[in-house]
Amino acid sequence: MTMFRRKDTGSAPSAEALRLVKVTRTYGSDGSAVTALDGVSLSLARGTFTAVMGPSGSGKSTLLQCAAGLDRPDSGIVRVDGTELTGVGEAALTRFRRGRVGFVFQQYNLLPTLTVAQNTILPLKLAGRRVDRKRARETLTAVGLGDRLGHRPDQLSGGQRQRVAIARALITEPRVIFADEPTGALDTRSAREVLRLLQEAVRVHGRTVVMVTHDPVAASYADAVVFLADGRLAGELRGPTVDAVAERLAHLGDDVTAGV
Ligand code: ADP
Ligand code: MG
């Protein structure tokens, strides 16, 4: 895509799914300004599953939104799959979001008047791409909803709704999937199904997943955890176990269960 600036930084862009360089995002102004992200630098390889953790208000959602092109940093560089988002215009950014990344939110964000199948293919329609109904059916079958194509969201459980959201995120075959607390509203079993699907997107399909979570069990599905505190990186844990994550969170010094 030629509308995006590409910068050669010496490392092969294709090996790197996400790079943030000194990303800063401040909300409000002057006296009431809140620095949500304070010079965050991060590099994630393609085909990895990373959890982002930290106390409520530490900047996790802001990090995800800046990384996904849903929000713009005040300064710093964001590069997704070799494409630098910093400095591109609004229309190009919208095209980028629609075509190159997928999103999963805590509250599913399905359109209530559309069926499961219609919700799933919506990103293809918005991106002006050919709507491949067979692939929509296959994608929904892969998330266990092949028999629910004509249902509406209010006829589904929370776990099923989130699986529709995952199918919707996968339908454009994005390189990077961003998920903000995708299991935050789910029971243990549904959460496990959602986490397995995200893991499968990485291990089987080579996608890159970046997932914000409060839950050490959810984080243990990832390959690595990055911790945030007060808008800054506060460590990293590779091959996270539930206990190791919980231990690390305890030492970040806040009650991580309070802000869900
Ligand atoms: P987290 O997801 O870790 O809970 P957020 O990224 O949502 O944290 O928020 C980080 C900080 O930025 C918090 O202090 C929050 O109040 C502030 N913040 C987030 N979004 C906005 C906004 N749209 N306007 C003003 N302040 C915001
Ligand atoms: Mg948040």
XYZ file of N, CA and C and ligand atoms in Angstrom:
808
model
N 0.848 -1.184 0.000
C 0.000 0.000 0.000
C 0.884 1.234 0.000
N 0.715 2.059 -0.965
C 1.666 3.138 -1.153
C 1.341 4.371 -0.334
N 0.163 4.427 0.265
C -0.160 5.649 0.988
C 0.537 5.707 2.353
N 1.179 4.613 2.718
C 1.872 4.631 3.996
C 3.362 4.840 3.805
N 3.932 5.626 4.664
C 5.381 5.783 4.663
C 6.015 4.531 5.232
N 7.001 4.042 4.545
C 7.768 2.932 5.102
C 9.157 3.442 5.423
N 9.647 3.033 6.558
C 10.986 3.462 6.935
C 11.831 2.237 7.174
N 13.006 2.268 6.594
C 13.934 1.173 6.806
C 14.745 1.467 8.063
N 14.640 0.597 9.016
C 15.329 0.838 10.280
C 16.464 -0.142 10.499
N 16.753 -0.936 9.511
C 17.849 -1.884 9.691
C 17.345 -3.269 10.012
N 16.277 -3.358 10.795
C 15.718 -4.680 11.064
C 14.668 -4.990 10.002
N 14.509 -6.253 9.710
C 13.533 -6.625 8.686
C 12.136 -6.308 9.195
N 11.380 -5.450 8.505
C 10.057 -5.070 8.988
C 9.131 -6.268 9.113
N 9.307 -7.231 8.253
C 8.386 -8.353 8.249
C 8.516 -9.220 9.506
N 9.656 -9.138 10.188
C 9.844 -9.950 11.394
C 9.236 -9.276 12.616
N 8.910 -7.989 12.463
C 8.436 -7.225 13.606
C 6.972 -6.858 13.384
N 6.116 -7.270 14.300
C 4.694 -6.970 14.140
C 4.354 -5.589 14.655
N 5.005 -5.201 15.730
C 4.663 -3.936 16.369
C 5.905 -3.300 16.956
N 6.070 -2.032 16.671
C 7.155 -1.283 17.314
C 6.635 0.054 17.799
N 6.867 0.339 19.064
C 6.584 1.661 19.613
C 7.912 2.270 20.014
N 8.111 3.519 19.665
C 9.320 4.214 20.084
C 8.922 5.484 20.827
N 9.215 5.511 22.121
C 8.994 6.692 22.980
C 7.605 7.287 22.784
N 6.604 6.432 22.858
C 5.230 6.885 22.632
C 4.679 7.564 23.886
N 4.198 8.776 23.690
C 3.626 9.547 24.790
C 2.217 9.996 24.408
N 1.299 9.871 25.363
C -0.082 10.317 25.124
C -0.576 10.999 26.384
N -0.937 12.257 26.241
C -1.436 13.031 27.371
C -2.871 13.446 27.086
N -3.719 13.273 28.060
C -5.114 13.719 27.940
C -5.295 15.016 28.711
N -6.182 15.864 28.246
C -6.432 17.132 28.915
C -5.281 18.092 28.666
N -5.318 19.223 29.356
C -4.256 20.201 29.112
C -3.883 20.909 30.414
N -2.674 21.378 30.426
C -2.123 22.181 31.516
C -2.395 21.569 32.892
N -3.167 22.278 33.701
C -3.339 21.869 35.088
C -3.969 20.497 35.258
N -4.874 20.149 34.336
C -5.604 18.890 34.501
C -5.054 17.785 33.604
N -3.855 17.967 33.061
C -3.310 16.991 32.114
C -2.968 15.668 32.813
N -3.318 14.572 32.137
C -2.966 13.240 32.625
C -2.076 12.578 31.579
N -0.896 12.171 31.989
C -0.010 11.486 31.054
C -0.313 9.991 31.111
N -1.082 9.522 30.150
C -1.514 8.121 30.147
C -0.384 7.208 29.699
N 0.430 7.678 28.753
C 1.610 6.930 28.301
C 2.792 7.871 28.326
N 3.873 7.396 28.897
C 5.006 8.278 29.163
C 6.293 7.695 28.569
N 6.440 7.833 27.266
C 7.684 7.404 26.629
C 7.841 5.894 26.549
N 6.805 5.219 26.074
C 6.846 3.749 26.021
C 7.492 3.276 24.716
N 8.505 2.426 24.839
C 9.152 1.796 23.686
C 9.002 0.292 23.811
N 8.673 -0.332 22.692
C 8.306 -1.743 22.734
C 8.488 -2.344 21.350
N 8.943 -3.583 21.293
C 9.047 -4.272 20.015
C 8.521 -5.690 20.166
N 7.535 -6.037 19.331
C 6.964 -7.383 19.394
C 7.176 -8.093 18.061
N 7.695 -9.304 18.134
C 7.940 -10.077 16.919
C 6.638 -10.623 16.370
N 6.628 -10.857 15.070
C 5.468 -11.487 14.457
C 5.268 -12.884 14.998
N 4.000 -13.296 15.033
C 3.697 -14.651 15.477
C 3.866 -14.847 16.971
N 3.703 -13.762 17.722
C 3.794 -13.866 19.180
C 2.484 -13.422 19.820
N 2.277 -13.907 21.023
C 1.085 -13.603 21.818
C 1.579 -12.888 23.075
N 1.234 -11.609 23.185
C 1.728 -10.806 24.301
C 0.564 -10.295 25.132
N 0.676 -10.442 26.443
C -0.313 -9.859 27.350
C 0.240 -8.551 27.900
N -0.640 -7.570 28.046
C -0.271 -6.292 28.653
C -1.026 -6.189 29.974
N -0.272 -6.014 31.062
C -0.892 -5.991 32.382
C -0.427 -4.769 33.159
N -1.177 -4.461 34.199
C -0.822 -3.338 35.053
C -2.056 -2.849 35.764
N -1.887 -2.045 36.796
C -3.034 -1.566 37.558
C -3.998 -0.770 36.695
N -5.223 -0.645 37.187
C -6.215 0.180 36.507
C -5.665 1.602 36.382
N -5.789 2.183 35.195
C -5.301 3.537 34.975
C -3.835 3.618 34.608
N -3.177 2.477 34.440
C -1.732 2.496 34.143
C -1.442 2.762 32.667
N -2.487 2.797 31.834
C -2.271 3.152 30.434
C -2.413 2.002 29.460
N -2.928 0.874 29.916
C -3.019 -0.314 29.058
C -3.895 -0.057 27.827
N -5.087 0.463 28.060
C -5.996 0.697 26.926
C -5.444 1.769 25.993
N -4.839 2.783 26.565
C -4.247 3.843 25.740
C -3.129 3.268 24.873
N -2.334 2.395 25.462
C -1.266 1.737 24.697
C -1.848 0.963 23.518
N -2.886 0.194 23.806
C -3.501 -0.620 22.754
C -4.093 0.271 21.656
N -4.777 1.328 22.078
C -5.433 2.206 21.101
C -4.422 2.946 20.233
N -3.325 3.365 20.837
C -2.274 4.039 20.046
C -1.620 3.033 19.103
N -1.396 1.822 19.596
C -0.732 0.808 18.773
C -1.608 0.386 17.606
N -2.920 0.440 17.798
C -3.856 -0.048 16.782
C -4.328 1.046 15.841
N -3.874 2.273 16.044
C -4.314 3.362 15.183
C -5.713 3.859 15.501
N -6.220 3.513 16.691
C -7.519 4.031 17.130
C -7.354 5.377 17.821
N -6.134 5.644 18.279
C -5.824 6.895 18.955
C -4.450 7.326 18.460
N -4.168 8.607 18.573
C -2.876 9.104 18.102
C -2.029 9.564 19.280
N -0.790 9.099 19.328
C 0.096 9.593 20.376
C 0.447 11.067 20.144
N 0.846 11.754 21.214
C 1.309 13.136 21.071
C 2.700 13.159 20.468
N 3.496 12.158 20.826
C 4.824 12.068 20.241
C 5.251 10.609 20.254
N 6.300 10.340 19.496
C 6.775 8.971 19.396
C 6.348 8.341 18.086
N 6.788 7.118 17.888
C 6.562 6.417 16.626
C 5.794 5.132 16.886
N 4.816 4.859 16.055
C 4.093 3.582 16.088
C 4.222 2.941 14.717
N 4.706 1.723 14.696
C 4.814 1.013 13.432
C 4.172 -0.359 13.590
N 3.238 -0.673 12.716
C 2.539 -1.957 12.763
C 2.826 -2.719 11.480
N 3.410 -3.890 11.624
C 3.683 -4.735 10.468
C 4.425 -3.969 9.367
N 5.408 -3.190 9.777
C 6.236 -2.472 8.816
C 5.674 -1.152 8.344
N 4.467 -0.808 8.776
C 3.841 0.438 8.348
C 3.842 1.442 9.478
N 4.422 2.590 9.215
C 4.439 3.618 10.253
C 3.127 4.391 10.242
N 2.448 4.404 11.413
C 1.148 5.072 11.494
C 1.298 6.549 11.793
N 2.408 6.893 12.436
C 2.600 8.271 12.840
C 2.640 9.168 11.606
N 1.801 10.175 11.597
C 1.866 11.141 10.512
C 0.967 10.839 9.331
N 0.330 9.667 9.287
C -0.562 9.424 8.153
C -1.899 10.132 8.406
N -2.577 10.446 7.344
C -3.837 11.161 7.455
C -4.957 10.277 7.980
N -6.061 10.917 8.289
C -7.197 10.218 8.901
C -7.760 9.128 7.987
N -7.880 9.429 6.709
C -8.451 8.450 5.773
C -7.547 7.226 5.641
N -6.255 7.464 5.572
C -5.311 6.356 5.456
C -5.307 5.516 6.733
N -5.446 6.200 7.867
C -5.475 5.498 9.143
C -6.722 4.610 9.234
N -7.836 5.123 8.769
C -9.078 4.338 8.766
C -8.928 3.119 7.867
N -8.352 3.337 6.684
C -8.119 2.204 5.779
C -7.217 1.168 6.425
N -6.199 1.667 7.108
C -5.272 0.763 7.784
C -6.012 -0.077 8.822
N -6.809 0.568 9.649
C -7.537 -0.159 10.698
C -8.471 -1.200 10.101
N -9.127 -0.815 9.043
C -10.119 -1.735 8.455
C -9.470 -2.923 7.777
N -8.286 -2.709 7.226
C -7.693 -3.759 6.420
C -6.621 -4.589 7.098
N -5.940 -4.020 8.089
C -4.696 -4.647 8.515
C -4.686 -5.125 9.956
N -5.607 -4.659 10.760
C -5.619 -5.107 12.155
C -7.025 -5.565 12.541
N -7.089 -6.373 13.584
C -8.385 -6.808 14.107
C -8.507 -6.384 15.561
N -9.743 -6.203 15.997
C -9.982 -5.762 17.370
C -10.968 -6.675 18.076
N -10.715 -6.898 19.364
C -11.681 -7.586 20.209
C -11.786 -6.770 21.495
N -13.014 -6.403 21.856
C -13.219 -5.570 23.035
C -13.926 -6.361 24.141
N -13.826 -5.845 25.364
C -14.459 -6.536 26.490
C -15.965 -6.681 26.282
N -16.594 -5.632 25.767
C -18.061 -5.651 25.624
C -18.510 -6.059 24.219
N -17.700 -6.816 23.541
C -18.022 -7.453 22.249
C -18.207 -6.472 21.090
N -18.959 -5.366 21.343
C -19.221 -4.368 20.294
C -19.829 -4.948 19.025
N -20.759 -5.892 19.184
C -21.492 -6.395 18.021
C -22.664 -5.461 17.746
N -23.092 -5.414 16.496
C -24.274 -4.612 16.166
C -25.512 -5.467 16.415
N -26.411 -5.010 17.307
C -27.517 -5.850 17.765
C -28.522 -6.212 16.676
N -28.639 -5.371 15.653
C -29.650 -5.637 14.625
C -29.135 -6.560 13.535
N -27.840 -6.841 13.529
C -27.273 -7.720 12.511
C -27.149 -9.145 13.037
N -27.228 -10.113 12.127
C -27.037 -11.506 12.518
C -25.558 -11.765 12.787
N -25.312 -12.959 13.318
C -23.943 -13.407 13.564
C -23.122 -13.328 12.281
N -23.684 -13.843 11.188
C -22.949 -13.832 9.920
C -22.716 -12.407 9.427
N -23.744 -11.563 9.558
C -23.607 -10.170 9.087
C -22.587 -9.393 9.917
N -22.583 -9.623 11.239
C -21.570 -8.987 12.081
C -20.169 -9.415 11.659
N -20.052 -10.696 11.337
C -18.733 -11.240 11.028
C -18.160 -10.667 9.737
N -19.012 -10.468 8.751
C -18.498 -9.983 7.455
C -18.419 -8.460 7.377
N -18.902 -7.790 8.413
C -18.924 -6.320 8.367
C -17.558 -5.695 8.040
N -16.461 -6.172 8.650
C -15.158 -5.557 8.317
C -14.810 -5.682 6.838
N -15.219 -6.771 6.189
C -14.948 -6.914 4.756
C -15.722 -5.858 3.973
N -16.991 -5.665 4.373
C -17.815 -4.665 3.694
C -17.241 -3.274 3.884
N -16.865 -2.964 5.130
C -16.332 -1.628 5.407
C -15.041 -1.375 4.649
N -14.262 -2.451 4.458
C -12.986 -2.310 3.748
C -13.176 -2.358 2.235
N -14.425 -2.535 1.801
C -14.702 -2.585 0.371
C -14.158 -3.841 -0.286
N -14.022 -4.897 0.510
C -13.477 -6.134 -0.029
C -14.599 -7.102 -0.374
N -14.250 -8.059 -1.203
C -15.226 -9.043 -1.620
C -15.722 -9.812 -0.392
N -17.032 -9.963 -0.299
C -17.591 -10.676 0.839
C -17.691 -12.158 0.498
N -16.841 -12.920 1.123
C -16.758 -14.350 0.868
C -17.566 -15.080 1.951
N -18.813 -15.399 1.604
C -19.701 -15.986 2.615
C -19.254 -17.366 3.066
N -18.620 -18.073 2.146
C -18.138 -19.403 2.511
C -17.057 -19.273 3.591
N -16.190 -18.305 3.397
C -15.139 -18.123 4.396
C -15.725 -17.632 5.722
N -16.767 -16.816 5.641
C -17.433 -16.374 6.867
C -17.970 -17.589 7.629
N -18.587 -18.503 6.867
C -19.125 -19.703 7.513
C -18.001 -20.537 8.116
N -16.903 -20.669 7.376
C -15.768 -21.449 7.888
C -15.176 -20.815 9.148
N -15.074 -19.491 9.118
C -14.506 -18.793 10.271
C -15.402 -18.970 11.490
N -16.716 -18.876 11.281
C -17.645 -19.055 12.393
C -17.661 -20.509 12.868
N -17.491 -21.440 11.937
C -17.405 -22.840 12.335
C -16.159 -23.070 13.187
N -15.078 -22.412 12.803
C -13.819 -22.569 13.537
C -13.927 -22.065 14.982
N -14.814 -21.086 15.215
C -14.990 -20.611 16.592
C -16.193 -21.297 17.268
N -16.701 -22.336 16.623
C -17.759 -23.142 17.240
C -19.155 -22.588 17.051
N -19.351 -21.714 16.063
C -20.662 -21.092 15.888
C -21.240 -21.319 14.496
N -20.819 -22.422 13.887
C -21.286 -22.725 12.541
C -22.784 -22.908 12.443
N -23.436 -23.196 13.573
C -24.881 -23.406 13.560
C -25.654 -22.180 14.061
N -24.977 -21.044 14.139
C -25.620 -19.835 14.685
C -25.609 -18.656 13.720
N -25.401 -18.927 12.447
C -25.178 -17.837 11.496
C -26.310 -16.820 11.465
N -27.553 -17.304 11.640
C -28.700 -16.407 11.518
C -29.179 -15.843 12.840
N -28.497 -16.213 13.939
C -28.894 -15.684 15.245
C -28.486 -14.221 15.389
N -29.169 -13.523 16.305
C -28.770 -12.161 16.641
C -27.992 -12.210 17.956
N -27.164 -11.192 18.182
C -26.341 -11.206 19.394
C -27.130 -11.463 20.680
N -28.343 -10.911 20.790
C -29.071 -11.096 22.058
C -29.616 -12.522 22.230
N -29.404 -13.357 21.222
C -29.788 -14.768 21.361
C -28.589 -15.627 21.755
N -27.466 -14.974 22.018
C -26.233 -15.706 22.336
C -25.768 -15.405 23.751
N -24.995 -16.323 24.320
C -24.358 -16.084 25.618
C -23.183 -15.126 25.418
N -22.640 -14.650 26.528
C -21.492 -13.745 26.458
C -20.312 -14.386 25.749
N -20.058 -15.651 26.098
C -18.937 -16.344 25.482
C -19.124 -16.503 23.981
N -20.354 -16.790 23.590
C -20.649 -16.927 22.146
C -20.504 -15.581 21.441
N -20.958 -14.516 22.104
C -20.828 -13.182 21.497
C -19.352 -12.843 21.286
N -18.532 -13.191 22.279
C -17.119 -12.869 22.132
C -16.471 -13.708 21.036
N -16.986 -14.915 20.836
C -16.445 -15.733 19.743
C -16.847 -15.159 18.379
N -18.041 -14.558 18.296
C -18.408 -13.836 17.068
C -17.431 -12.682 16.861
N -17.127 -11.973 17.946
C -16.199 -10.833 17.834
C -14.824 -11.310 17.357
N -14.423 -12.493 17.789
C -13.135 -13.029 17.338
C -13.213 -13.403 15.860
N -14.309 -14.018 15.452
C -14.480 -14.328 14.029
C -14.443 -13.051 13.200
N -15.091 -12.006 13.706
C -15.102 -10.712 13.011
C -13.688 -10.126 12.915
N -12.902 -10.336 13.984
C -11.525 -9.822 13.971
C -10.648 -10.613 13.018
N -10.984 -11.888 12.801
C -10.141 -12.751 11.964
C -10.487 -12.684 10.486
N -11.683 -12.193 10.172
C -12.219 -12.354 8.814
C -11.371 -11.653 7.747
N -10.719 -10.552 8.129
C -9.881 -9.845 7.148
C -8.464 -10.410 7.110
N -8.224 -11.470 7.889
C -6.900 -12.080 7.992
C -5.833 -11.050 8.337
N -6.061 -10.317 9.435
C -5.105 -9.272 9.807
C -3.832 -9.886 10.369
N -2.733 -9.171 10.217
C -1.471 -9.645 10.795
C -1.488 -9.509 12.318
N -2.126 -8.439 12.791
C -2.097 -8.161 14.231
C -3.517 -8.026 14.771
N -3.766 -8.683 15.900
C -5.067 -8.597 16.555
C -4.862 -7.965 17.929
N -5.636 -6.926 18.198
C -5.575 -6.241 19.480
C -6.828 -6.591 20.278
N -6.643 -7.014 21.512
C -7.778 -7.406 22.348
C -7.656 -6.714 23.706
N -8.697 -5.944 24.064
C -8.672 -5.229 25.343
C -9.624 -5.917 26.317
N -9.061 -6.621 27.285
C -9.844 -7.364 28.282
C -10.879 -8.282 27.630
N -10.490 -9.102 26.671
C -11.491 -9.900 25.928
C -12.218 -10.916 26.803
N -11.637 -11.268 27.945
C -12.290 -12.243 28.825
C -12.857 -11.585 30.079
N -12.808 -10.253 30.109
C -13.192 -9.536 31.322
C -14.630 -9.745 31.755
N -15.512 -10.046 30.797
C -16.934 -10.196 31.138
C -17.384 -11.659 31.073
N -16.426 -12.583 30.968
C -16.803 -13.985 30.723
C -16.578 -14.887 31.928
N -17.355 -15.970 31.987
C -17.116 -17.002 32.988
C -15.842 -17.767 32.620
N -15.368 -18.559 33.560
C -14.074 -19.232 33.395
C -14.008 -20.070 32.131
N -15.057 -20.820 31.878
C -15.027 -21.731 30.737
C -15.042 -20.985 29.414
N -15.912 -19.978 29.306
C -15.958 -19.173 28.080
C -14.644 -18.430 27.873
N -14.075 -17.961 28.980
C -12.782 -17.261 28.887
C -11.730 -18.185 28.303
N -11.737 -19.428 28.765
C -10.743 -20.393 28.290
C -10.906 -20.632 26.784
N -12.142 -20.712 26.331
C -12.380 -20.914 24.894
C -11.858 -19.733 24.073
N -12.120 -18.547 24.575
C -11.652 -17.340 23.880
C -10.123 -17.289 23.847
N -9.516 -17.626 24.962
C -8.038 -17.606 25.037
C -7.430 -18.650 24.115
N -8.071 -19.811 24.027
C -7.567 -20.845 23.113
C -7.651 -20.385 21.669
N -8.736 -19.680 21.338
C -8.887 -19.178 19.967
C -7.808 -18.147 19.634
N -7.522 -17.277 20.597
C -6.472 -16.278 20.371
C -5.118 -16.965 20.229
N -4.896 -17.968 21.066
C -3.645 -18.722 21.002
C -3.506 -19.436 19.652
N -4.622 -19.979 19.179
C -4.618 -20.682 17.903
C -4.337 -19.721 16.741
N -4.857 -18.508 16.846
C -4.594 -17.501 15.805
C -3.086 -17.274 15.669
N -2.399 -17.360 16.803
C -0.943 -17.165 16.798
C -0.227 -18.434 16.353
N -0.537 -19.537 17.000
C 0.250 -20.755 16.772
C -0.047 -21.425 15.454
N -1.311 -21.402 15.044
C -1.686 -22.092 13.808
C -1.601 -21.144 12.610
N -2.032 -19.898 12.798
C -2.140 -18.988 11.657
C -1.058 -17.923 11.620
N -0.174 -17.943 12.614
C 0.972 -17.036 12.589
C 0.638 -15.569 12.807
N -0.556 -15.306 13.348
C -0.889 -13.904 13.601
C -0.213 -13.449 14.896
N -0.266 -12.153 15.113
C 0.301 -11.582 16.326
C -0.858 -11.076 17.177
N -0.878 -11.462 18.441
C -1.954 -11.010 19.324
C -1.373 -10.182 20.463
N -1.981 -9.032 20.691
C -1.634 -8.189 21.833
C -2.904 -8.046 22.663
N -2.853 -8.527 23.905
C -4.069 -8.623 24.724
C -3.877 -7.966 26.080
N -4.712 -6.989 26.368
C -4.741 -6.409 27.707
C -5.578 -7.307 28.605
N -5.071 -7.591 29.802
C -5.865 -8.382 30.744
C -5.477 -8.051 32.183
N -6.427 -8.244 33.093
C -6.141 -8.138 34.527
C -5.854 -9.505 35.123
N -6.098 -10.553 34.358
C -6.186 -11.894 34.917
C -4.906 -12.699 34.672
N -4.205 -13.098 35.720
C -2.978 -13.880 35.544
C -3.204 -15.186 34.778
N -4.382 -15.784 34.921
C -4.665 -17.015 34.175
C -4.715 -16.703 32.678
N -5.410 -15.632 32.320
C -5.461 -15.230 30.905
C -4.055 -14.921 30.398
N -3.281 -14.219 31.196
C -1.929 -13.828 30.773
C -1.039 -15.049 30.557
N -1.323 -16.125 31.287
C -0.482 -17.320 31.174
C -0.648 -18.018 29.820
N -1.657 -17.644 29.055
C -1.825 -18.183 27.702
C -0.871 -17.503 26.716
N -0.347 -16.353 27.116
C 0.525 -15.590 26.222
C 1.957 -16.120 26.274
N 2.756 -15.698 25.285
C 4.179 -16.058 25.270
C 4.979 -15.166 26.207
N 4.479 -13.964 26.396
C 5.193 -13.005 27.244
C 4.197 -11.998 27.798
N 4.552 -11.412 28.930
C 3.736 -10.358 29.529
C 4.588 -9.100 29.630
N 4.017 -7.962 29.225
C 4.676 -6.695 29.529
C 3.825 -5.966 30.561
N 4.509 -5.404 31.558
C 3.820 -4.737 32.654
C 3.928 -3.231 32.495
N 2.821 -2.574 32.794
C 2.780 -1.116 32.772
C 2.471 -0.607 34.175
N 3.093 0.499 34.542
C 2.741 1.193 35.777
C 2.904 2.680 35.525
N 1.870 3.453 35.828
C 1.916 4.906 35.619
C 2.353 5.304 34.218
N 1.878 4.573 33.236
C 2.157 4.944 31.853
C 3.547 4.577 31.368
N 4.288 3.832 32.181
C 5.633 3.414 31.755
C 5.764 1.903 31.817
N 6.648 1.376 31.003
C 6.928 -0.056 31.074
C 7.567 -0.360 32.418
N 7.105 -1.455 33.019
C 7.614 -1.810 34.342
C 8.008 -3.282 34.358
N 8.603 -3.730 33.282
C 9.119 -5.094 33.258
C 8.427 -5.980 32.258
N 8.986 -7.156 32.118
C 8.537 -8.111 31.117
C 8.755 -9.509 31.697
N 7.883 -10.436 31.293
C 8.003 -11.805 31.787
C 7.773 -12.739 30.611
N 8.754 -13.558 30.331
C 8.606 -14.505 29.219
C 8.182 -15.860 29.745
N 7.385 -16.570 28.966
C 6.895 -17.868 29.393
C 6.157 -17.772 30.718
N 5.177 -16.867 30.793
C 4.539 -16.574 32.079
C 3.720 -17.741 32.636
N 3.927 -18.033 33.898
C 3.033 -18.947 34.601
C 2.073 -18.092 35.437
N 0.957 -18.683 35.830
C -0.021 -17.939 36.627
C 0.630 -17.372 37.887
N 1.404 -18.216 38.575
C 2.023 -17.784 39.822
C 3.037 -16.670 39.614
N 3.844 -16.824 38.563
C 4.878 -15.808 38.310
C 4.243 -14.462 37.970
N 3.124 -14.512 37.210
C 2.436 -13.273 36.847
C 1.844 -12.618 38.094
N 1.179 -13.431 38.919
C 0.548 -12.900 40.133
C 1.602 -12.275 41.052
N 2.714 -12.955 41.162
C 3.819 -12.472 41.993
C 4.317 -11.107 41.496
N 4.532 -11.025 40.194
C 5.035 -9.789 39.597
C 4.031 -8.657 39.793
N 2.739 -8.959 39.608
C 1.707 -7.934 39.771
C 1.678 -7.413 41.201
N 1.846 -8.325 42.128
C 1.821 -7.925 43.540
C 2.921 -6.904 43.800
N 4.038 -7.073 43.103
C 5.162 -6.162 43.326
C 5.052 -4.861 42.553
N 4.064 -4.781 41.657
C 3.816 -3.485 41.024
C 3.165 -2.546 42.032
N 2.660 -3.141 43.124
C 2.267 -2.317 44.259
C 0.826 -1.845 44.311
N -0.016 -2.282 43.361
C -1.416 -1.876 43.397
C -2.324 -3.080 43.432
N -3.556 -2.799 43.810
C -4.539 -3.872 43.831
C -5.075 -4.076 42.416
N -4.596 -5.087 41.725
C -4.945 -5.259 40.314
C -6.345 -5.803 40.128
N -6.967 -6.267 41.178
C -8.315 -6.820 40.995
C -9.363 -5.726 41.151
N -8.940 -4.540 41.576
C -9.924 -3.504 41.911
C -10.544 -2.847 40.685
N -9.784 -2.752 39.628
C -10.231 -1.883 38.545
C -10.865 -2.556 37.348
N -11.267 -3.793 37.482
C -11.852 -4.501 36.340
C -13.154 -3.886 35.945
P -6.013 1.259 31.830
O -6.557 0.687 30.575
O -4.688 0.694 32.238
O -6.989 1.186 32.959
P -6.196 3.798 30.441
O -5.257 3.700 29.308
O -7.639 3.624 30.157
O -5.715 2.808 31.594
O -6.006 5.210 31.131
C -4.746 5.731 31.521
C -4.935 7.109 32.150
O -5.421 8.005 31.166
C -5.941 7.116 33.279
O -5.513 8.049 34.246
C -7.201 7.590 32.602
O -8.029 8.250 33.517
C -6.673 8.545 31.555
N -7.530 8.564 30.359
C -7.773 7.537 29.519
N -8.579 7.905 28.509
C -8.873 9.214 28.732
C -9.663 10.198 28.049
N -10.316 9.895 26.909
N -9.720 11.445 28.568
C -9.060 11.760 29.693
N -8.290 10.895 30.393
C -8.192 9.644 29.922
Mg -8.362 -0.290 30.145
